[in-house]
Coordinates of C-alpha atoms in Angstrom, one line a residue:
Chain A
M1 CA 10.4 2.5 27.2
S2 CA 8.5 5.1 25.2
L3 CA 9.7 5.4 21.6
P4 CA 11.1 8.8 20.5
S5 CA 8.1 10.9 19.4
P6 CA 8.9 11.0 15.6
I7 CA 9.1 7.2 15.5
D8 CA 6.0 6.8 17.6
K9 CA 4.0 9.3 15.5
L10 CA 4.9 7.7 12.2
A11 CA 4.3 4.2 13.5
S12 CA 0.9 5.2 14.8
A13 CA 0.0 6.7 11.4
L14 CA 1.2 3.5 9.6
C15 CA -0.8 1.3 12.0
R16 CA -4.0 3.0 10.7
L17 CA -3.3 1.8 7.1
P18 CA -4.9 -1.4 6.0
G19 CA -2.9 -4.5 6.4
I20 CA -0.2 -2.9 8.6
G21 CA 0.1 -4.0 12.2
E22 CA 2.2 -2.7 15.0
K23 CA 5.3 -4.8 14.2
S24 CA 5.2 -4.0 10.4
A25 CA 4.8 -0.3 11.2
R26 CA 7.9 -0.4 13.4
R27 CA 9.8 -2.3 10.7
I28 CA 8.8 0.3 8.1
V29 CA 9.9 3.2 10.3
F30 CA 13.3 1.7 10.9
F31 CA 13.6 0.9 7.2
L32 CA 12.8 4.5 6.4
L33 CA 15.5 5.6 8.9
A34 CA 18.0 3.6 7.0
Q35 CA 17.0 5.1 3.6
P36 CA 18.7 8.1 2.0
E37 CA 17.0 11.5 2.7
V38 CA 15.8 11.7 -0.9
F39 CA 13.6 8.6 -0.5
T40 CA 11.7 9.8 2.6
R41 CA 11.4 13.3 1.0
E42 CA 9.9 11.9 -2.2
F43 CA 7.7 9.5 -0.3
S44 CA 6.4 12.3 2.0
E45 CA 5.8 14.4 -1.1
A46 CA 3.9 11.6 -2.8
V47 CA 1.6 11.3 0.2
R48 CA 1.1 15.0 0.5
T49 CA 0.2 15.7 -3.1
L50 CA -2.0 12.6 -3.6
K51 CA -5.3 14.1 -2.7
E52 CA -4.4 17.5 -4.0
R53 CA -3.7 16.3 -7.5
L54 CA -6.6 13.8 -7.9
H55 CA -10.3 14.3 -8.0
P56 CA -13.2 12.2 -9.1
C57 CA -14.0 12.1 -12.8
P58 CA -17.2 14.1 -13.4
E59 CA -18.4 11.4 -15.7
C60 CA -17.6 8.0 -14.1
G61 CA -16.2 8.8 -10.6
N62 CA -12.8 7.3 -11.2
F63 CA -9.9 9.2 -9.6
T64 CA -8.2 11.4 -12.3
E65 CA -5.9 14.3 -12.9
D66 CA -7.8 15.2 -16.1
D67 CA -11.4 16.1 -16.9
P68 CA -12.9 13.7 -17.8
C69 CA -10.7 10.7 -17.0
P70 CA -8.6 8.9 -19.7
I71 CA -11.0 6.0 -19.8
C72 CA -14.1 8.2 -20.5
T73 CA -12.2 10.0 -23.3
D74 CA -10.6 6.9 -24.8
P75 CA -12.1 6.7 -28.3
L76 CA -11.3 3.0 -28.5
R77 CA -13.6 2.0 -25.6
D78 CA -17.0 0.5 -26.1
R79 CA -19.5 3.1 -24.8
K80 CA -22.4 0.7 -25.2
T81 CA -21.2 -1.5 -22.3
L82 CA -21.0 0.1 -18.8
C83 CA -19.6 -1.6 -15.7
V84 CA -20.9 -0.5 -12.3
V85 CA -18.3 -0.9 -9.5
E86 CA -18.4 0.0 -5.8
T87 CA -15.1 1.8 -5.6
A88 CA -12.4 3.3 -7.9
E89 CA -10.1 0.6 -6.5
D90 CA -12.3 -2.1 -8.0
L91 CA -12.2 -0.2 -11.3
V92 CA -8.4 -0.3 -11.2
C93 CA -8.4 -4.1 -10.4
L94 CA -10.6 -4.7 -13.5
E95 CA -8.5 -2.4 -15.6
Q96 CA -5.2 -4.0 -14.6
A97 CA -6.6 -7.4 -15.4
S98 CA -7.4 -6.2 -18.9
V99 CA -10.7 -8.1 -19.0
F100 CA -13.1 -5.3 -19.9
G101 CA -13.2 -2.8 -22.7
G102 CA -16.2 -0.7 -21.9
V103 CA -16.7 2.3 -19.6
Y104 CA -17.3 2.4 -15.9
H105 CA -19.4 4.0 -13.3
V106 CA -18.1 4.2 -9.7
L107 CA -20.8 4.1 -7.0
G108 CA -18.4 5.4 -4.4
G109 CA -20.3 3.6 -1.8
R110 CA -22.3 0.4 -1.0
V111 CA -25.4 -0.6 0.8
S112 CA -24.6 -1.8 4.3
P113 CA -27.4 -1.2 6.8
L114 CA -25.2 -2.4 9.7
D115 CA -22.5 0.2 8.9
G116 CA -25.1 2.8 8.1
E117 CA -23.8 3.1 4.5
D118 CA -25.9 3.7 1.4
I119 CA -25.4 4.8 -2.2
D120 CA -25.6 8.5 -2.9
V121 CA -28.9 9.1 -4.8
R122 CA -27.1 11.6 -7.1
V123 CA -24.7 8.8 -8.2
L124 CA -27.6 6.7 -9.3
E125 CA -29.2 9.6 -11.0
S126 CA -26.0 10.3 -13.0
L127 CA -25.8 6.6 -13.8
K128 CA -29.3 6.7 -15.3
R129 CA -28.4 9.9 -17.2
R130 CA -25.2 8.3 -18.6
I131 CA -27.0 5.1 -19.7
R132 CA -29.5 7.3 -21.6
D133 CA -26.9 9.8 -23.0
L134 CA -24.5 7.1 -24.2
G135 CA -27.2 4.7 -25.4
V136 CA -25.7 1.9 -23.2
K137 CA -26.9 -1.5 -24.3
E138 CA -25.6 -3.6 -21.3
V139 CA -24.9 -2.6 -17.7
I140 CA -22.7 -5.1 -15.9
I141 CA -23.1 -4.7 -12.1
A142 CA -19.7 -5.7 -10.6
T143 CA -20.4 -5.4 -6.9
N144 CA -18.4 -7.5 -4.4
P145 CA -19.3 -11.1 -3.8
C146 CA -20.5 -10.6 -0.2
V147 CA -23.7 -9.6 1.6
E148 CA -23.1 -5.8 1.2
G149 CA -22.3 -6.4 -2.5
D150 CA -25.5 -8.3 -3.0
L151 CA -27.5 -5.5 -1.3
T152 CA -25.7 -2.9 -3.4
Y153 CA -26.5 -5.0 -6.5
F154 CA -30.2 -5.1 -5.7
A155 CA -30.2 -1.3 -5.0
V156 CA -28.7 -0.7 -8.5
V157 CA -31.1 -3.1 -10.2
D158 CA -33.9 -1.3 -8.4
A159 CA -32.7 2.1 -9.5
L160 CA -32.3 1.0 -13.1
K161 CA -35.8 -0.3 -13.4
G162 CA -37.3 0.9 -16.6
T163 CA -34.1 1.5 -18.5
S164 CA -33.8 -0.1 -21.9
A165 CA -30.3 -1.5 -21.2
R166 CA -29.8 -5.2 -20.4
L167 CA -28.6 -5.7 -16.8
S168 CA -26.1 -8.4 -15.8
R169 CA -23.8 -9.2 -13.0
L170 CA -20.5 -11.0 -12.5
A171 CA -20.7 -14.8 -12.1
Y172 CA -20.3 -16.6 -8.8
G173 CA -18.3 -19.8 -8.8
L174 CA -15.0 -21.4 -8.2
P175 CA -12.0 -19.1 -8.4
V176 CA -9.7 -20.2 -11.2
G177 CA -6.6 -21.8 -9.9
G178 CA -8.3 -22.6 -6.5
S179 CA -9.2 -26.0 -5.3
I180 CA -12.6 -27.6 -4.4
G181 CA -11.1 -28.8 -1.2
Y182 CA -10.6 -25.2 0.1
A183 CA -13.8 -23.8 -1.4
D184 CA -16.4 -22.7 1.2
R185 CA -20.0 -24.1 1.2
V186 CA -21.6 -21.0 -0.2
T187 CA -19.2 -20.8 -3.2
L188 CA -19.7 -24.5 -3.9
H189 CA -23.4 -24.0 -3.8
A190 CA -23.1 -21.1 -6.2
A191 CA -20.8 -23.0 -8.6
L192 CA -23.3 -25.9 -8.6
E193 CA -26.3 -23.7 -9.2
A194 CA -24.6 -21.9 -12.1
R195 CA -23.2 -25.1 -13.6
Q196 CA -22.7 -24.9 -17.3
K197 CA -23.8 -27.3 -19.9
V198 CA -20.9 -29.2 -21.6
A199 CA -20.8 -28.2 -25.2
E200 CA -21.3 -31.3 -27.5
T201 CA -18.3 -32.0 -29.6
G202 CA -18.9 -32.9 -33.2
S203 CA -18.1 -36.5 -34.1
Chain B
M1 CA -4.5 1.1 -18.3
S2 CA -1.8 3.2 -16.7
L3 CA -2.7 4.5 -13.2
P4 CA -2.8 8.3 -12.7
S5 CA 0.7 9.4 -11.9
P6 CA 0.1 10.5 -8.2
I7 CA -1.4 7.0 -7.5
D8 CA 1.4 5.3 -9.4
K9 CA 4.1 7.3 -7.7
L10 CA 2.9 6.6 -4.2
A11 CA 2.2 3.0 -4.9
S12 CA 5.8 2.5 -6.2
A13 CA 7.2 4.1 -3.1
L14 CA 5.0 2.0 -0.8
C15 CA 6.1 -1.2 -2.7
R16 CA 9.7 -0.5 -1.7
L17 CA 8.7 -0.7 2.0
P18 CA 9.3 -4.0 3.8
G19 CA 6.2 -6.3 3.8
I20 CA 4.2 -4.3 1.3
G21 CA 3.5 -5.9 -2.1
E22 CA 1.8 -4.4 -5.2
K23 CA -1.8 -5.2 -4.1
S24 CA -1.3 -3.9 -0.5
A25 CA 0.3 -0.7 -1.9
R26 CA -2.7 -0.1 -4.1
R27 CA -5.1 -0.8 -1.2
I28 CA -3.2 1.7 1.0
V29 CA -3.3 4.4 -1.8
F30 CA -7.1 4.1 -2.1
F31 CA -7.4 4.0 1.7
L32 CA -5.5 7.3 1.8
L33 CA -7.7 8.8 -0.9
A34 CA -10.7 8.1 1.3
Q35 CA -9.2 9.7 4.4
P36 CA -9.7 13.4 5.3
E37 CA -7.0 15.8 4.1
V38 CA -5.7 16.2 7.7
F39 CA -4.7 12.5 7.9
T40 CA -2.6 12.5 4.7
R41 CA -1.1 15.9 5.7
E42 CA 0.0 14.6 9.1
F43 CA 1.2 11.3 7.7
S44 CA 3.3 13.1 5.1
E45 CA 4.7 15.4 7.7
A46 CA 5.6 12.4 10.0
V47 CA 7.5 10.8 7.1
R48 CA 9.2 14.1 6.2
T49 CA 10.4 15.0 9.7
L50 CA 11.4 11.5 10.7
K51 CA 15.0 11.7 9.7
E52 CA 15.4 15.4 10.4
R53 CA 14.4 15.0 14.0
L54 CA 16.3 11.8 14.9
H55 CA 20.0 11.1 15.1
P56 CA 22.0 8.3 16.6
C57 CA 22.8 8.6 20.3
P58 CA 26.6 9.4 20.5
E59 CA 26.9 6.9 23.4
C60 CA 24.9 3.8 22.3
G61 CA 23.8 4.4 18.7
N62 CA 20.1 4.3 19.5
F63 CA 17.9 6.8 17.5
T64 CA 17.1 9.7 19.7
E65 CA 16.0 13.4 19.7
D66 CA 18.2 14.1 22.8
D67 CA 21.9 13.8 23.5
P68 CA 22.5 11.2 24.9
C69 CA 19.4 9.1 24.5
P70 CA 16.9 8.6 27.4
I71 CA 18.2 5.1 28.1
C72 CA 21.8 6.3 28.5
T73 CA 20.7 9.1 30.8
D74 CA 18.2 7.0 32.9
P75 CA 19.7 6.8 36.4
L76 CA 17.7 3.7 37.2
R77 CA 19.4 1.5 34.5
D78 CA 22.2 -0.9 35.4
R79 CA 25.3 0.4 33.7
K80 CA 27.3 -2.7 34.6
T81 CA 25.4 -4.8 32.1
L82 CA 25.6 -3.9 28.5
C83 CA 23.6 -5.5 25.6
V84 CA 25.1 -5.4 22.1
V85 CA 22.5 -5.4 19.4
E86 CA 22.8 -5.3 15.6
T87 CA 20.2 -2.5 15.0
A88 CA 18.2 0.1 16.8
E89 CA 15.1 -1.9 15.8
D90 CA 16.4 -4.9 17.8
L91 CA 17.0 -2.5 20.8
V92 CA 13.4 -1.3 20.6
C93 CA 12.1 -4.9 20.5
L94 CA 14.0 -5.8 23.6
E95 CA 12.9 -2.6 25.3
Q96 CA 9.3 -3.1 24.5
A97 CA 9.5 -6.6 25.9
S98 CA 10.7 -5.1 29.2
V99 CA 13.2 -7.9 29.7
F100 CA 16.4 -6.0 30.1
G101 CA 17.4 -3.3 32.5
G102 CA 20.9 -2.5 31.5
V103 CA 22.3 -0.3 28.7
Y104 CA 22.8 -1.0 25.0
H105 CA 25.3 -0.7 22.3
V106 CA 24.0 -0.6 18.7
L107 CA 26.4 -2.1 16.1
G108 CA 24.5 -0.5 13.2
G109 CA 25.6 -3.3 11.0
R110 CA 26.4 -7.0 10.8
V111 CA 29.0 -9.3 9.3
S112 CA 27.7 -10.7 6.1
P113 CA 30.4 -11.6 3.6
L114 CA 27.9 -12.5 0.9
D115 CA 26.3 -9.0 1.1
G116 CA 29.7 -7.3 1.6
E117 CA 28.6 -6.0 5.0
D118 CA 30.9 -5.6 8.0
I119 CA 30.8 -3.8 11.4
D120 CA 32.3 -0.4 11.5
V121 CA 35.7 -0.6 13.4
R122 CA 34.8 2.7 15.1
V123 CA 31.7 1.2 16.6
L124 CA 33.7 -1.6 18.1
E125 CA 36.3 0.9 19.4
S126 CA 33.6 2.9 21.1
L127 CA 32.1 -0.3 22.5
K128 CA 35.5 -1.2 24.1
R129 CA 35.8 2.4 25.4
R130 CA 32.3 2.3 27.0
I131 CA 33.0 -1.1 28.6
R132 CA 36.1 0.4 30.2
D133 CA 34.5 3.8 31.1
L134 CA 31.3 2.3 32.6
G135 CA 33.1 -0.6 34.3
V136 CA 30.8 -3.0 32.6
K137 CA 30.7 -6.4 34.3
E138 CA 28.8 -8.4 31.6
V139 CA 28.4 -7.9 27.9
I140 CA 25.4 -9.7 26.5
I141 CA 25.8 -10.2 22.7
A142 CA 22.2 -10.2 21.3
T143 CA 22.8 -10.8 17.6
N144 CA 20.2 -12.5 15.5
P145 CA 19.8 -16.3 15.5
C146 CA 21.1 -16.8 11.9
V147 CA 24.4 -17.2 10.0
E148 CA 25.0 -13.5 9.8
G149 CA 24.1 -13.1 13.5
D150 CA 26.6 -15.8 14.4
L151 CA 29.4 -14.2 12.3
T152 CA 28.6 -10.9 14.0
Y153 CA 28.7 -12.6 17.4
F154 CA 32.2 -14.0 16.6
A155 CA 33.4 -10.6 15.4
V156 CA 32.2 -8.9 18.6
V157 CA 33.8 -11.7 20.8
D158 CA 37.0 -11.3 18.8
A159 CA 37.0 -7.5 19.2
L160 CA 36.4 -7.7 23.0
K161 CA 39.2 -10.2 23.6
G162 CA 41.2 -9.0 26.6
T163 CA 38.4 -7.0 28.2
S164 CA 37.6 -7.8 31.8
A165 CA 33.9 -8.1 31.3
R166 CA 32.2 -11.4 31.2
L167 CA 30.7 -12.2 27.7
S168 CA 27.5 -14.0 27.1
R169 CA 25.0 -14.4 24.3
L170 CA 21.2 -15.1 24.0
A171 CA 20.1 -18.7 24.4
Y172 CA 19.1 -20.8 21.4
G173 CA 16.1 -23.1 21.9
L174 CA 12.4 -23.6 21.4
P175 CA 10.4 -20.3 21.1
V176 CA 7.9 -20.2 24.0
G177 CA 4.4 -20.8 22.9
G178 CA 5.7 -22.7 19.8
S179 CA 5.4 -26.4 19.2
I180 CA 8.0 -29.1 18.8
G181 CA 6.0 -30.3 15.7
Y182 CA 6.8 -27.1 13.9
A183 CA 10.3 -26.5 15.1
D184 CA 13.1 -26.9 12.5
R185 CA 16.0 -29.4 12.8
V186 CA 18.6 -26.8 13.8
T187 CA 16.4 -25.3 16.5
L188 CA 15.6 -28.8 17.9
H189 CA 19.3 -29.6 17.9
A190 CA 20.1 -26.3 19.7
A191 CA 17.4 -27.0 22.3
L192 CA 18.7 -30.5 22.9
E193 CA 22.3 -29.3 23.2
A194 CA 21.4 -26.5 25.6
R195 CA 19.0 -28.8 27.7
Q196 CA 18.7 -27.8 31.3
K197 CA 19.0 -30.0 34.3
V198 CA 15.7 -30.4 36.2
A199 CA 16.1 -28.9 39.7
E200 CA 15.6 -31.5 42.4
T201 CA 12.6 -30.8 44.5
G202 CA 13.0 -31.2 48.2
S203 CA 11.2 -34.2 49.7

């Protein structure tokens, strides 16, 4: 049996989204069919206007409605510490964790020779310019903990050669709340390599 | 950090869909931001037109663009066997498995006293009328294998008292490809109760 075309069309579109398979897509379509008209209308509108209303911040590359974005204009943020991330999604993750009070720079790409991906040279140029203009003291390179992330890290380090800012990167180790029993070999190796000295307690 | 309103709005809508949590919603939003405009436009259009273009088949209750639906008008389907399902989604599942060649009747609801849900009396009336009009010989009640499904099954059986058609229901037992080790107590009990006699092989 072929599905009615409106169901089929939407299910196919949903299937292309990350994390949604064929069965989930069908479930979502029938869920939408059971919702009041106002929900599907608002949902459709939210999808339609998403890309129209947002654009990359000319300073950091974060998606924003304003120029520059609220993070770049926030007077309370530390402009001497800059965190380099691969994507705006990574930026949002760090922001929602409330673990960083500096400013960001979104690469909008990564180095992945197998996928033919590379970082836009203009992004690296604007990164260098911002480090100079803001007088950044530390650049934290927060690329993903994988091969492509490592390659991206090295590319950024290479591009920033000669800047006065101190360069650092996120630590590798055991994820908090995880268990050694489930940790993979490479993570265990990294955690051992980066082991930290126990602080001596006063007697 | 509060997310830009277009991102926040779409993520909230996505979170209301079945099987999509906060993180998946965010991932989908950033995936959409990375897609070409044509994809989001078509996706938005598919959501918008979904409910406009579809309506329940006046015969069986399946979602359709035509009146009656392609299953009800298919001359090759067996009109003497009718399968009662809770939702149009269940109908699609059975259809896509290509395991049933008869016609359907969608209840569009289930009996769930705790959720205050019940079957529409008119649906049961139209079911009885169709059984009579089509001269249905067997009604297969394909409600879900759970408490609400059982209650729905009994409600249908009760409503069909006095019809000449033979009533049956889907078998309970071990899911094919599953393992006894992972089967729950109730399923094992059902599989034991409904055990089937081994056919004698000729010598």
